[in-house]
Amino acid sequence: MQESTLYPVTNMSGIDGGFSINFIRGLKSYELTNHLGNVLATVSDRKTGISYNNSVFDHYEAILTSTQEYYPFGFMMPGRGSSSAYRYGFNGQKKSDELSGKGNHTTAEFWEYDSRLGRRWNIDPVVKHYESPFATFDNRPIWLGDPNGMDSTQRNKAIRRGREYIDKKPKKNTYEYGAKGAQPGEGTIDCSGLISQLIIYAGETDPNYGSTGHGVSNIEQNLPRVDPKDVVPGNLATFYFPADEDAPYHIGIISSVQRDEAGNIQSFTLIHSSGSIGLNEKTVPLDGKDYYAKHISGYLKFDMIPDPVKKVNASLY
């Protein structure tokens, strides 16, 4: 080989032998969904060459492997699909055909759902006193989706992120007053810093701004309050500890709520970063004895996008 002056040959040492990879086409499918996450069609990773003169391909077309259309609550339209074999469909969820027949039932993390009835089999984990615990999509399935059966995409996303912080927590106290920007598995973070990161991750802007001098009080100032009877997982709980002069304000995200038959909160679980141990999830019983419960100053709502997905233009077709 004659060496070029522009592109000199460089010998690479340390490489001995090689390997080859065979990639088999036709084993992968891609989902085509609408604004609700409903799988309307799937296409293969193969393509068909189209030629108008029987020689060179003029263009390629995708290979359609399945199509399906749905009534508003997810029941598949008879005769309006090319295949019912694909295992994911309405709401982007996995079909459980062995329970109620083909396309009549889907499974998600927080529900078993019957698309013929538009109702869930189990009680909604998000307590809402204004509708049945078996209702779905706020009875507006044309506008709203519910990808995991928990009602609010944003609130659920924030809770999951909070648990990711805990799961990846370093083996040390991860609390540091004033620490704000750490991601899961990284350094230290204080209570308001954690909440800011969860809210940003869920798709909202950071509410920690203003001139109050404290992150928690800034957040309280910028978010709407929630009445105790309307508190749901994903809302925020704030606390005021007057005995702690250096850091009297505290905040966390509620991950679950337990109520009595009258709808009163009995306890809730809180994901937060506390001064003693850092990132953790604790139960706060409202029994009049718990230290945290005695110092609750209020509840806040951070999710401003209409539950659980954003609206689209009314003329969908």
PDB file of C-alpha atoms in Angstrom:
ATOM      1  CA  MET A   1       0.000   0.000   0.000  1.00  0.00           C
ATOM      2  CA  GLN A   2       1.347   3.393  -0.987  1.00  0.00           C
ATOM      3  CA  GLU A   3       1.009   5.954   1.773  1.00  0.00           C
ATOM      4  CA  SER A   4      -0.870   9.151   0.933  1.00  0.00           C
ATOM      5  CA  THR A   5       0.517  12.447   2.135  1.00  0.00           C
ATOM      6  CA  LEU A   6      -2.996  13.649   2.896  1.00  0.00           C
ATOM      7  CA  TYR A   7      -4.221  10.493   4.626  1.00  0.00           C
ATOM      8  CA  PRO A   8      -1.252   8.639   6.114  1.00  0.00           C
ATOM      9  CA  VAL A   9      -1.679   4.994   7.047  1.00  0.00           C
ATOM     10  CA  THR A  10      -1.844   4.446  10.799  1.00  0.00           C
ATOM     11  CA  ASN A  11      -1.137   0.971  12.119  1.00  0.00           C
ATOM     12  CA  MET A  12      -3.460  -0.025  14.984  1.00  0.00           C
ATOM     13  CA  SER A  13      -1.810  -2.383  17.415  1.00  0.00           C
ATOM     14  CA  GLY A  14      -3.602  -4.577  19.926  1.00  0.00           C
ATOM     15  CA  ILE A  15      -6.395  -5.688  17.558  1.00  0.00           C
ATOM     16  CA  ASP A  16      -6.297  -9.422  17.009  1.00  0.00           C
ATOM     17  CA  GLY A  17      -8.957 -11.166  14.954  1.00  0.00           C
ATOM     18  CA  GLY A  18     -12.527 -10.000  14.478  1.00  0.00           C
ATOM     19  CA  PHE A  19     -16.164 -10.995  14.585  1.00  0.00           C
ATOM     20  CA  SER A  20     -19.260 -10.660  12.462  1.00  0.00           C
ATOM     21  CA  ILE A  21     -22.853  -9.888  13.407  1.00  0.00           C
ATOM     22  CA  ASN A  22     -25.874 -11.213  11.566  1.00  0.00           C
ATOM     23  CA  PHE A  23     -28.921  -8.960  11.883  1.00  0.00           C
ATOM     24  CA  ILE A  24     -32.131 -10.783  10.991  1.00  0.00           C
ATOM     25  CA  ARG A  25     -34.858  -8.551   9.636  1.00  0.00           C
ATOM     26  CA  GLY A  26     -38.524  -9.168  10.282  1.00  0.00           C
ATOM     27  CA  LEU A  27     -38.303  -9.886  14.011  1.00  0.00           C
ATOM     28  CA  LYS A  28     -39.006  -6.353  15.207  1.00  0.00           C
ATOM     29  CA  SER A  29     -42.182  -4.261  15.007  1.00  0.00           C
ATOM     30  CA  TYR A  30     -42.720  -0.534  15.448  1.00  0.00           C
ATOM     31  CA  GLU A  31     -45.907   0.893  16.946  1.00  0.00           C
ATOM     32  CA  LEU A  32     -47.856   3.749  15.370  1.00  0.00           C
ATOM     33  CA  THR A  33     -49.973   5.414  18.045  1.00  0.00           C
ATOM     34  CA  ASN A  34     -52.369   8.314  18.381  1.00  0.00           C
ATOM     35  CA  HIS A  35     -52.390  11.116  20.966  1.00  0.00           C
ATOM     36  CA  LEU A  36     -53.684   8.718  23.661  1.00  0.00           C
ATOM     37  CA  GLY A  37     -51.003   6.075  23.173  1.00  0.00           C
ATOM     38  CA  ASN A  38     -53.448   3.682  21.475  1.00  0.00           C
ATOM     39  CA  VAL A  39     -51.611   1.354  19.088  1.00  0.00           C
ATOM     40  CA  LEU A  40     -53.403   1.806  15.754  1.00  0.00           C
ATOM     41  CA  ALA A  41     -50.904  -0.028  13.567  1.00  0.00           C
ATOM     42  CA  THR A  42     -47.603  -1.867  13.665  1.00  0.00           C
ATOM     43  CA  VAL A  43     -45.010  -2.007  10.903  1.00  0.00           C
ATOM     44  CA  SER A  44     -42.149  -4.422  10.396  1.00  0.00           C
ATOM     45  CA  ASP A  45     -38.491  -3.461  10.398  1.00  0.00           C
ATOM     46  CA  ARG A  46     -38.435  -4.856   6.859  1.00  0.00           C
ATOM     47  CA  LYS A  47     -39.399  -2.775   3.842  1.00  0.00           C
ATOM     48  CA  THR A  48     -40.635  -3.500   0.352  1.00  0.00           C
ATOM     49  CA  GLY A  49     -38.824  -2.042  -2.640  1.00  0.00           C
ATOM     50  CA  ILE A  50     -41.104  -0.504  -5.270  1.00  0.00           C
ATOM     51  CA  SER A  51     -39.873  -0.232  -8.851  1.00  0.00           C
ATOM     52  CA  TYR A  52     -41.755   1.298 -11.786  1.00  0.00           C
ATOM     53  CA  ASN A  53     -39.431  -0.046 -14.474  1.00  0.00           C
ATOM     54  CA  ASN A  54     -38.531  -3.459 -13.005  1.00  0.00           C
ATOM     55  CA  SER A  55     -34.931  -2.430 -12.436  1.00  0.00           C
ATOM     56  CA  VAL A  56     -33.926   0.185  -9.867  1.00  0.00           C
ATOM     57  CA  PHE A  57     -36.133   0.681  -6.813  1.00  0.00           C
ATOM     58  CA  ASP A  58     -37.870   4.041  -6.948  1.00  0.00           C
ATOM     59  CA  HIS A  59     -38.852   4.014  -3.283  1.00  0.00           C
ATOM     60  CA  TYR A  60     -39.547   1.733  -0.343  1.00  0.00           C
ATOM     61  CA  GLU A  61     -42.795   1.085   1.497  1.00  0.00           C
ATOM     62  CA  ALA A  62     -43.267  -0.118   5.040  1.00  0.00           C
ATOM     63  CA  ILE A  63     -44.701  -3.575   5.634  1.00  0.00           C
ATOM     64  CA  LEU A  64     -47.876  -3.233   7.675  1.00  0.00           C
ATOM     65  CA  THR A  65     -48.171  -6.133  10.128  1.00  0.00           C
ATOM     66  CA  SER A  66     -51.335  -5.188  12.042  1.00  0.00           C
ATOM     67  CA  THR A  67     -54.035  -2.532  12.267  1.00  0.00           C
ATOM     68  CA  GLN A  68     -56.821  -1.986  14.766  1.00  0.00           C
ATOM     69  CA  GLU A  69     -59.391   0.670  15.593  1.00  0.00           C
ATOM     70  CA  TYR A  70     -61.272   1.227  18.840  1.00  0.00           C
ATOM     71  CA  TYR A  71     -64.507   2.536  20.246  1.00  0.00           C
ATOM     72  CA  PRO A  72     -63.936   5.390  22.765  1.00  0.00           C
ATOM     73  CA  PHE A  73     -63.334   3.166  25.815  1.00  0.00           C
ATOM     74  CA  GLY A  74     -61.122   0.728  23.948  1.00  0.00           C
ATOM     75  CA  PHE A  75     -63.398  -2.014  22.628  1.00  0.00           C
ATOM     76  CA  MET A  76     -61.987  -3.131  19.270  1.00  0.00           C
ATOM     77  CA  MET A  77     -64.184  -2.384  16.249  1.00  0.00           C
ATOM     78  CA  PRO A  78     -65.153  -5.640  14.493  1.00  0.00           C
ATOM     79  CA  GLY A  79     -63.961  -5.732  10.906  1.00  0.00           C
ATOM     80  CA  ARG A  80     -61.839  -2.590  11.300  1.00  0.00           C
ATOM     81  CA  GLY A  81     -58.477  -4.280  11.793  1.00  0.00           C
ATOM     82  CA  SER A  82     -56.162  -6.570   9.875  1.00  0.00           C
ATOM     83  CA  SER A  83     -54.940  -8.554  12.878  1.00  0.00           C
ATOM     84  CA  SER A  84     -55.765  -8.908  16.573  1.00  0.00           C
ATOM     85  CA  ALA A  85     -52.645 -10.934  17.347  1.00  0.00           C
ATOM     86  CA  TYR A  86     -50.400  -8.038  18.423  1.00  0.00           C
ATOM     87  CA  ARG A  87     -50.281  -8.084  22.226  1.00  0.00           C
ATOM     88  CA  TYR A  88     -50.361  -4.307  22.859  1.00  0.00           C
ATOM     89  CA  GLY A  89     -53.233  -2.052  21.923  1.00  0.00           C
ATOM     90  CA  PHE A  90     -55.639   0.374  23.564  1.00  0.00           C
ATOM     91  CA  ASN A  91     -53.945   2.837  25.940  1.00  0.00           C
ATOM     92  CA  GLY A  92     -50.625   1.252  24.942  1.00  0.00           C
ATOM     93  CA  GLN A  93     -51.275  -1.564  27.408  1.00  0.00           C
ATOM     94  CA  LYS A  94     -50.837  -5.309  27.187  1.00  0.00           C
ATOM     95  CA  LYS A  95     -53.921  -7.273  26.193  1.00  0.00           C
ATOM     96  CA  SER A  96     -55.030 -10.189  28.384  1.00  0.00           C
ATOM     97  CA  ASP A  97     -57.102 -12.128  25.861  1.00  0.00           C
ATOM     98  CA  GLU A  98     -57.337 -15.212  28.075  1.00  0.00           C
ATOM     99  CA  LEU A  99     -59.567 -13.347  30.563  1.00  0.00           C
ATOM    100  CA  SER A 100     -62.365 -11.851  28.456  1.00  0.00           C
ATOM    101  CA  GLY A 101     -61.718 -12.729  24.832  1.00  0.00           C
ATOM    102  CA  LYS A 102     -59.625 -11.063  22.174  1.00  0.00           C
ATOM    103  CA  GLY A 103     -59.067  -7.349  22.748  1.00  0.00           C
ATOM    104  CA  ASN A 104     -61.599  -7.051  25.584  1.00  0.00           C
ATOM    105  CA  HIS A 105     -59.217  -6.779  28.534  1.00  0.00           C
ATOM    106  CA  THR A 106     -55.942  -4.974  29.251  1.00  0.00           C
ATOM    107  CA  THR A 107     -53.500  -5.129  32.146  1.00  0.00           C
ATOM    108  CA  ALA A 108     -51.439  -2.285  33.629  1.00  0.00           C
ATOM    109  CA  GLU A 109     -49.494  -1.689  36.820  1.00  0.00           C
ATOM    110  CA  PHE A 110     -52.483  -0.412  38.791  1.00  0.00           C
ATOM    111  CA  TRP A 111     -55.512  -2.003  37.124  1.00  0.00           C
ATOM    112  CA  GLU A 112     -57.274  -4.748  35.228  1.00  0.00           C
ATOM    113  CA  TYR A 113     -59.431  -3.013  32.619  1.00  0.00           C
ATOM    114  CA  ASP A 114     -62.507  -4.193  30.689  1.00  0.00           C
ATOM    115  CA  SER A 115     -62.740  -2.252  27.429  1.00  0.00           C
ATOM    116  CA  ARG A 116     -66.348  -3.372  26.823  1.00  0.00           C
ATOM    117  CA  LEU A 117     -67.533  -1.690  30.027  1.00  0.00           C
ATOM    118  CA  GLY A 118     -65.049   1.176  30.178  1.00  0.00           C
ATOM    119  CA  ARG A 119     -64.458   0.267  33.809  1.00  0.00           C
ATOM    120  CA  ARG A 120     -61.617  -1.163  35.876  1.00  0.00           C
ATOM    121  CA  TRP A 121     -61.951  -4.402  37.843  1.00  0.00           C
ATOM    122  CA  ASN A 122     -60.149  -3.090  40.927  1.00  0.00           C
ATOM    123  CA  ILE A 123     -60.594   0.114  42.926  1.00  0.00           C
ATOM    124  CA  ASP A 124     -58.634   3.126  41.692  1.00  0.00           C
ATOM    125  CA  PRO A 125     -55.596   3.680  43.980  1.00  0.00           C
ATOM    126  CA  VAL A 126     -56.154   7.422  43.557  1.00  0.00           C
ATOM    127  CA  VAL A 127     -59.071   8.323  45.853  1.00  0.00           C
ATOM    128  CA  LYS A 128     -61.472  10.750  44.154  1.00  0.00           C
ATOM    129  CA  HIS A 129     -64.658  11.610  46.001  1.00  0.00           C
ATOM    130  CA  TYR A 130     -66.341  13.085  42.941  1.00  0.00           C
ATOM    131  CA  GLU A 131     -66.588   9.856  40.896  1.00  0.00           C
ATOM    132  CA  SER A 132     -66.819   6.080  41.177  1.00  0.00           C
ATOM    133  CA  PRO A 133     -63.580   4.286  42.178  1.00  0.00           C
ATOM    134  CA  PHE A 134     -64.133   2.052  39.131  1.00  0.00           C
ATOM    135  CA  ALA A 135     -64.395   4.938  36.650  1.00  0.00           C
ATOM    136  CA  THR A 136     -61.627   5.499  34.108  1.00  0.00           C
ATOM    137  CA  PHE A 137     -60.184   8.407  32.102  1.00  0.00           C
ATOM    138  CA  ASP A 138     -62.364  10.862  34.040  1.00  0.00           C
ATOM    139  CA  ASN A 139     -65.100   9.507  31.712  1.00  0.00           C
ATOM    140  CA  ARG A 140     -63.430  11.445  28.867  1.00  0.00           C
ATOM    141  CA  PRO A 141     -61.614   8.720  26.888  1.00  0.00           C
ATOM    142  CA  ILE A 142     -61.381  10.806  23.699  1.00  0.00           C
ATOM    143  CA  TRP A 143     -59.211  13.391  25.486  1.00  0.00           C
ATOM    144  CA  LEU A 144     -57.443  11.422  28.204  1.00  0.00           C
ATOM    145  CA  GLY A 145     -55.298   8.335  28.513  1.00  0.00           C
ATOM    146  CA  ASP A 146     -54.064   6.433  31.562  1.00  0.00           C
ATOM    147  CA  PRO A 147     -50.897   4.490  30.670  1.00  0.00           C
ATOM    148  CA  ASN A 148     -50.487   2.690  34.013  1.00  0.00           C
ATOM    149  CA  GLY A 149     -53.973   2.826  35.540  1.00  0.00           C
ATOM    150  CA  MET A 150     -53.070   5.441  38.148  1.00  0.00           C
ATOM    151  CA  ASP A 151     -54.862   8.457  36.631  1.00  0.00           C
ATOM    152  CA  SER A 152     -52.203  11.164  36.548  1.00  0.00           C
ATOM    153  CA  THR A 153     -49.180  10.707  34.325  1.00  0.00           C
ATOM    154  CA  GLN A 154     -47.354  13.641  35.894  1.00  0.00           C
ATOM    155  CA  ARG A 155     -47.952  12.722  39.533  1.00  0.00           C
ATOM    156  CA  ASN A 156     -47.099   9.087  38.938  1.00  0.00           C
ATOM    157  CA  LYS A 157     -43.942  10.065  37.051  1.00  0.00           C
ATOM    158  CA  ALA A 158     -42.802  12.239  39.970  1.00  0.00           C
ATOM    159  CA  ILE A 159     -43.435   9.437  42.486  1.00  0.00           C
ATOM    160  CA  ARG A 160     -41.517   6.934  40.388  1.00  0.00           C
ATOM    161  CA  ARG A 161     -38.615   9.358  40.093  1.00  0.00           C
ATOM    162  CA  GLY A 162     -38.642   9.876  43.852  1.00  0.00           C
ATOM    163  CA  ARG A 163     -38.375   6.138  44.430  1.00  0.00           C
ATOM    164  CA  GLU A 164     -35.543   6.023  41.909  1.00  0.00           C
ATOM    165  CA  TYR A 165     -33.696   8.566  44.073  1.00  0.00           C
ATOM    166  CA  ILE A 166     -34.193   6.294  47.087  1.00  0.00           C
ATOM    167  CA  ASP A 167     -33.253   3.084  45.239  1.00  0.00           C
ATOM    168  CA  LYS A 168     -30.003   4.638  43.970  1.00  0.00           C
ATOM    169  CA  LYS A 169     -29.161   6.427  47.188  1.00  0.00           C
ATOM    170  CA  PRO A 170     -25.453   6.275  48.119  1.00  0.00           C
ATOM    171  CA  LYS A 171     -24.665   4.612  51.440  1.00  0.00           C
ATOM    172  CA  LYS A 172     -24.429   7.843  53.378  1.00  0.00           C
ATOM    173  CA  ASN A 173     -26.567  10.728  54.570  1.00  0.00           C
ATOM    174  CA  THR A 174     -27.659  12.369  51.318  1.00  0.00           C
ATOM    175  CA  TYR A 175     -29.127  15.503  52.908  1.00  0.00           C
ATOM    176  CA  GLU A 176     -27.318  18.825  52.680  1.00  0.00           C
ATOM    177  CA  TYR A 177     -29.075  22.130  53.241  1.00  0.00           C
ATOM    178  CA  GLY A 178     -28.911  24.211  50.075  1.00  0.00           C
ATOM    179  CA  ALA A 179     -28.016  21.287  47.771  1.00  0.00           C
ATOM    180  CA  LYS A 180     -30.396  21.399  44.810  1.00  0.00           C
ATOM    181  CA  GLY A 181     -29.335  19.737  41.579  1.00  0.00           C
ATOM    182  CA  ALA A 182     -28.324  16.135  42.301  1.00  0.00           C
ATOM    183  CA  GLN A 183     -29.735  13.391  40.077  1.00  0.00           C
ATOM    184  CA  PRO A 184     -30.490   9.822  41.273  1.00  0.00           C
ATOM    185  CA  GLY A 185     -27.315   8.176  42.531  1.00  0.00           C
ATOM    186  CA  GLU A 186     -25.437  11.466  42.802  1.00  0.00           C
ATOM    187  CA  GLY A 187     -24.369  13.568  45.805  1.00  0.00           C
ATOM    188  CA  THR A 188     -26.530  15.357  48.315  1.00  0.00           C
ATOM    189  CA  ILE A 189     -29.853  17.159  48.001  1.00  0.00           C
ATOM    190  CA  ASP A 190     -32.168  18.958  50.412  1.00  0.00           C
ATOM    191  CA  CYS A 191     -35.953  18.625  50.646  1.00  0.00           C
ATOM    192  CA  SER A 192     -36.909  21.490  48.336  1.00  0.00           C
ATOM    193  CA  GLY A 193     -34.155  20.530  45.893  1.00  0.00           C
ATOM    194  CA  LEU A 194     -35.626  17.027  45.640  1.00  0.00           C
ATOM    195  CA  ILE A 195     -39.136  18.340  45.018  1.00  0.00           C
ATOM    196  CA  SER A 196     -37.860  20.736  42.349  1.00  0.00           C
ATOM    197  CA  GLN A 197     -36.125  17.884  40.536  1.00  0.00           C
ATOM    198  CA  LEU A 198     -39.231  15.652  40.699  1.00  0.00           C
ATOM    199  CA  ILE A 199     -41.484  18.406  39.377  1.00  0.00           C
ATOM    200  CA  ILE A 200     -39.097  19.241  36.530  1.00  0.00           C
ATOM    201  CA  TYR A 201     -38.845  15.535  35.661  1.00  0.00           C
ATOM    202  CA  ALA A 202     -42.661  15.345  35.544  1.00  0.00           C
ATOM    203  CA  GLY A 203     -42.774  18.103  32.944  1.00  0.00           C
ATOM    204  CA  GLU A 204     -43.491  21.260  34.933  1.00  0.00           C
ATOM    205  CA  THR A 205     -41.317  24.288  35.635  1.00  0.00           C
ATOM    206  CA  ASP A 206     -39.403  24.586  38.889  1.00  0.00           C
ATOM    207  CA  PRO A 207     -41.678  26.339  41.451  1.00  0.00           C
ATOM    208  CA  ASN A 208     -38.742  27.283  43.687  1.00  0.00           C
ATOM    209  CA  TYR A 209     -38.428  30.945  42.818  1.00  0.00           C
ATOM    210  CA  GLY A 210     -39.101  34.144  44.716  1.00  0.00           C
ATOM    211  CA  SER A 211     -37.626  36.149  47.553  1.00  0.00           C
ATOM    212  CA  THR A 212     -38.900  34.406  50.686  1.00  0.00           C
ATOM    213  CA  GLY A 213     -35.409  33.180  51.534  1.00  0.00           C
ATOM    214  CA  HIS A 214     -36.430  29.508  51.799  1.00  0.00           C
ATOM    215  CA  GLY A 215     -36.977  26.964  49.037  1.00  0.00           C
ATOM    216  CA  VAL A 216     -40.020  25.423  50.705  1.00  0.00           C
ATOM    217  CA  SER A 217     -41.751  28.749  51.308  1.00  0.00           C
ATOM    218  CA  ASN A 218     -41.022  29.751  47.697  1.00  0.00           C
ATOM    219  CA  ILE A 219     -42.738  26.562  46.522  1.00  0.00           C
ATOM    220  CA  GLU A 220     -45.673  27.164  48.874  1.00  0.00           C
ATOM    221  CA  GLN A 221     -46.040  30.655  47.471  1.00  0.00           C
ATOM    222  CA  ASN A 222     -46.114  29.486  43.848  1.00  0.00           C
ATOM    223  CA  LEU A 223     -48.330  26.374  43.940  1.00  0.00           C
ATOM    224  CA  PRO A 224     -52.072  26.061  44.655  1.00  0.00           C
ATOM    225  CA  ARG A 225     -53.201  24.519  47.925  1.00  0.00           C
ATOM    226  CA  VAL A 226     -55.228  21.310  48.144  1.00  0.00           C
ATOM    227  CA  ASP A 227     -57.957  20.619  50.688  1.00  0.00           C
ATOM    228  CA  PRO A 228     -57.199  17.518  52.828  1.00  0.00           C
ATOM    229  CA  LYS A 229     -60.312  15.747  51.483  1.00  0.00           C
ATOM    230  CA  ASP A 230     -58.922  16.077  47.937  1.00  0.00           C
ATOM    231  CA  VAL A 231     -55.324  14.971  48.614  1.00  0.00           C
ATOM    232  CA  VAL A 232     -54.093  12.260  46.229  1.00  0.00           C
ATOM    233  CA  PRO A 233     -50.728  10.549  45.655  1.00  0.00           C
ATOM    234  CA  GLY A 234     -48.425  12.979  43.882  1.00  0.00           C
ATOM    235  CA  ASN A 235     -49.549  16.003  45.886  1.00  0.00           C
ATOM    236  CA  LEU A 236     -46.982  17.682  48.137  1.00  0.00           C
ATOM    237  CA  ALA A 237     -47.063  17.953  51.925  1.00  0.00           C
ATOM    238  CA  THR A 238     -45.369  20.873  53.690  1.00  0.00           C
ATOM    239  CA  PHE A 239     -44.299  21.130  57.317  1.00  0.00           C
ATOM    240  CA  TYR A 240     -43.175  23.832  59.716  1.00  0.00           C
ATOM    241  CA  PHE A 241     -40.928  22.962  62.671  1.00  0.00           C
ATOM    242  CA  PRO A 242     -40.548  26.143  64.774  1.00  0.00           C
ATOM    243  CA  ALA A 243     -37.975  24.535  67.068  1.00  0.00           C
ATOM    244  CA  ASP A 244     -35.540  24.163  64.156  1.00  0.00           C
ATOM    245  CA  GLU A 245     -34.334  27.733  63.739  1.00  0.00           C
ATOM    246  CA  ASP A 246     -31.895  26.973  60.909  1.00  0.00           C
ATOM    247  CA  ALA A 247     -34.279  24.981  58.676  1.00  0.00           C
ATOM    248  CA  PRO A 248     -37.853  25.181  59.989  1.00  0.00           C
ATOM    249  CA  TYR A 249     -39.525  24.420  56.637  1.00  0.00           C
ATOM    250  CA  HIS A 250     -39.842  20.963  55.128  1.00  0.00           C
ATOM    251  CA  ILE A 251     -41.541  19.389  52.107  1.00  0.00           C
ATOM    252  CA  GLY A 252     -42.063  15.972  50.519  1.00  0.00           C
ATOM    253  CA  ILE A 253     -44.180  14.244  47.885  1.00  0.00           C
ATOM    254  CA  ILE A 254     -47.033  11.981  48.991  1.00  0.00           C
ATOM    255  CA  SER A 255     -46.718   8.494  47.484  1.00  0.00           C
ATOM    256  CA  SER A 256     -49.875   6.906  48.951  1.00  0.00           C
ATOM    257  CA  VAL A 257     -52.893   7.944  51.037  1.00  0.00           C
ATOM    258  CA  GLN A 258     -54.931   5.840  53.471  1.00  0.00           C
ATOM    259  CA  ARG A 259     -58.434   7.041  54.427  1.00  0.00           C
ATOM    260  CA  ASP A 260     -61.245   5.866  56.683  1.00  0.00           C
ATOM    261  CA  GLU A 261     -64.791   5.185  55.486  1.00  0.00           C
ATOM    262  CA  ALA A 262     -65.692   8.848  55.943  1.00  0.00           C
ATOM    263  CA  GLY A 263     -62.870   9.901  53.614  1.00  0.00           C
ATOM    264  CA  ASN A 264     -60.619  11.333  56.323  1.00  0.00           C
ATOM    265  CA  ILE A 265     -56.873  10.826  55.933  1.00  0.00           C
ATOM    266  CA  GLN A 266     -55.596   8.225  58.392  1.00  0.00           C
ATOM    267  CA  SER A 267     -52.003   8.244  57.175  1.00  0.00           C
ATOM    268  CA  PHE A 268     -49.888   8.887  54.123  1.00  0.00           C
ATOM    269  CA  THR A 269     -46.444   7.878  52.923  1.00  0.00           C
ATOM    270  CA  LEU A 270     -43.935  10.589  52.124  1.00  0.00           C
ATOM    271  CA  ILE A 271     -40.890  10.601  49.843  1.00  0.00           C
ATOM    272  CA  HIS A 272     -38.505  13.295  51.055  1.00  0.00           C
ATOM    273  CA  SER A 273     -34.946  14.212  51.993  1.00  0.00           C
ATOM    274  CA  SER A 274     -34.629  14.703  55.734  1.00  0.00           C
ATOM    275  CA  GLY A 275     -31.747  16.073  57.766  1.00  0.00           C
ATOM    276  CA  SER A 276     -30.988  12.891  59.678  1.00  0.00           C
ATOM    277  CA  ILE A 277     -30.690  10.326  56.883  1.00  0.00           C
ATOM    278  CA  GLY A 278     -31.361  12.067  53.592  1.00  0.00           C
ATOM    279  CA  LEU A 279     -33.501  10.376  50.952  1.00  0.00           C
ATOM    280  CA  ASN A 280     -36.177   8.065  52.360  1.00  0.00           C
ATOM    281  CA  GLU A 281     -39.856   7.114  52.290  1.00  0.00           C
ATOM    282  CA  LYS A 282     -41.734   7.226  55.584  1.00  0.00           C
ATOM    283  CA  THR A 283     -45.280   6.742  56.856  1.00  0.00           C
ATOM    284  CA  VAL A 284     -46.930   9.739  58.524  1.00  0.00           C
ATOM    285  CA  PRO A 285     -49.864   8.600  60.724  1.00  0.00           C
ATOM    286  CA  LEU A 286     -52.358  11.352  61.499  1.00  0.00           C
ATOM    287  CA  ASP A 287     -52.955  10.093  65.015  1.00  0.00           C
ATOM    288  CA  GLY A 288     -52.092  13.284  66.882  1.00  0.00           C
ATOM    289  CA  LYS A 289     -48.844  11.774  68.144  1.00  0.00           C
ATOM    290  CA  ASP A 290     -46.503  11.636  65.168  1.00  0.00           C
ATOM    291  CA  TYR A 291     -43.924  14.446  65.099  1.00  0.00           C
ATOM    292  CA  TYR A 292     -44.377  15.134  61.388  1.00  0.00           C
ATOM    293  CA  ALA A 293     -48.177  14.988  61.576  1.00  0.00           C
ATOM    294  CA  LYS A 294     -48.217  17.606  64.338  1.00  0.00           C
ATOM    295  CA  HIS A 295     -46.384  20.064  62.100  1.00  0.00           C
ATOM    296  CA  ILE A 296     -48.201  19.733  58.756  1.00  0.00           C
ATOM    297  CA  SER A 297     -48.716  23.198  57.319  1.00  0.00           C
ATOM    298  CA  GLY A 298     -50.597  22.223  54.166  1.00  0.00           C
ATOM    299  CA  TYR A 299     -50.884  20.281  50.921  1.00  0.00           C
ATOM    300  CA  LEU A 300     -49.996  21.489  47.419  1.00  0.00           C
ATOM    301  CA  LYS A 301     -50.703  20.516  43.804  1.00  0.00           C
ATOM    302  CA  PHE A 302     -47.881  20.815  41.272  1.00  0.00           C
ATOM    303  CA  ASP A 303     -49.322  19.154  38.147  1.00  0.00           C
ATOM    304  CA  MET A 304     -50.936  21.738  35.903  1.00  0.00           C
ATOM    305  CA  ILE A 305     -51.302  19.749  32.666  1.00  0.00           C
ATOM    306  CA  PRO A 306     -54.866  18.312  32.413  1.00  0.00           C
ATOM    307  CA  ASP A 307     -54.832  14.748  33.704  1.00  0.00           C
ATOM    308  CA  PRO A 308     -53.343  12.625  32.414  1.00  0.00           C
ATOM    309  CA  VAL A 309     -52.249  13.763  28.920  1.00  0.00           C
ATOM    310  CA  LYS A 310     -52.477  17.074  27.159  1.00  0.00           C
ATOM    311  CA  LYS A 311     -55.462  17.886  24.967  1.00  0.00           C
ATOM    312  CA  VAL A 312     -55.255  17.955  21.179  1.00  0.00           C
ATOM    313  CA  ASN A 313     -57.265  19.766  18.531  1.00  0.00           C
ATOM    314  CA  ALA A 314     -60.910  18.728  18.482  1.00  0.00           C
ATOM    315  CA  SER A 315     -60.815  17.688  14.809  1.00  0.00           C
ATOM    316  CA  LEU A 316     -58.804  14.479  15.177  1.00  0.00           C
ATOM    317  CA  TYR A 317     -59.703  12.948  11.802  1.00  0.00           C
TER     318      TYR A 317
END
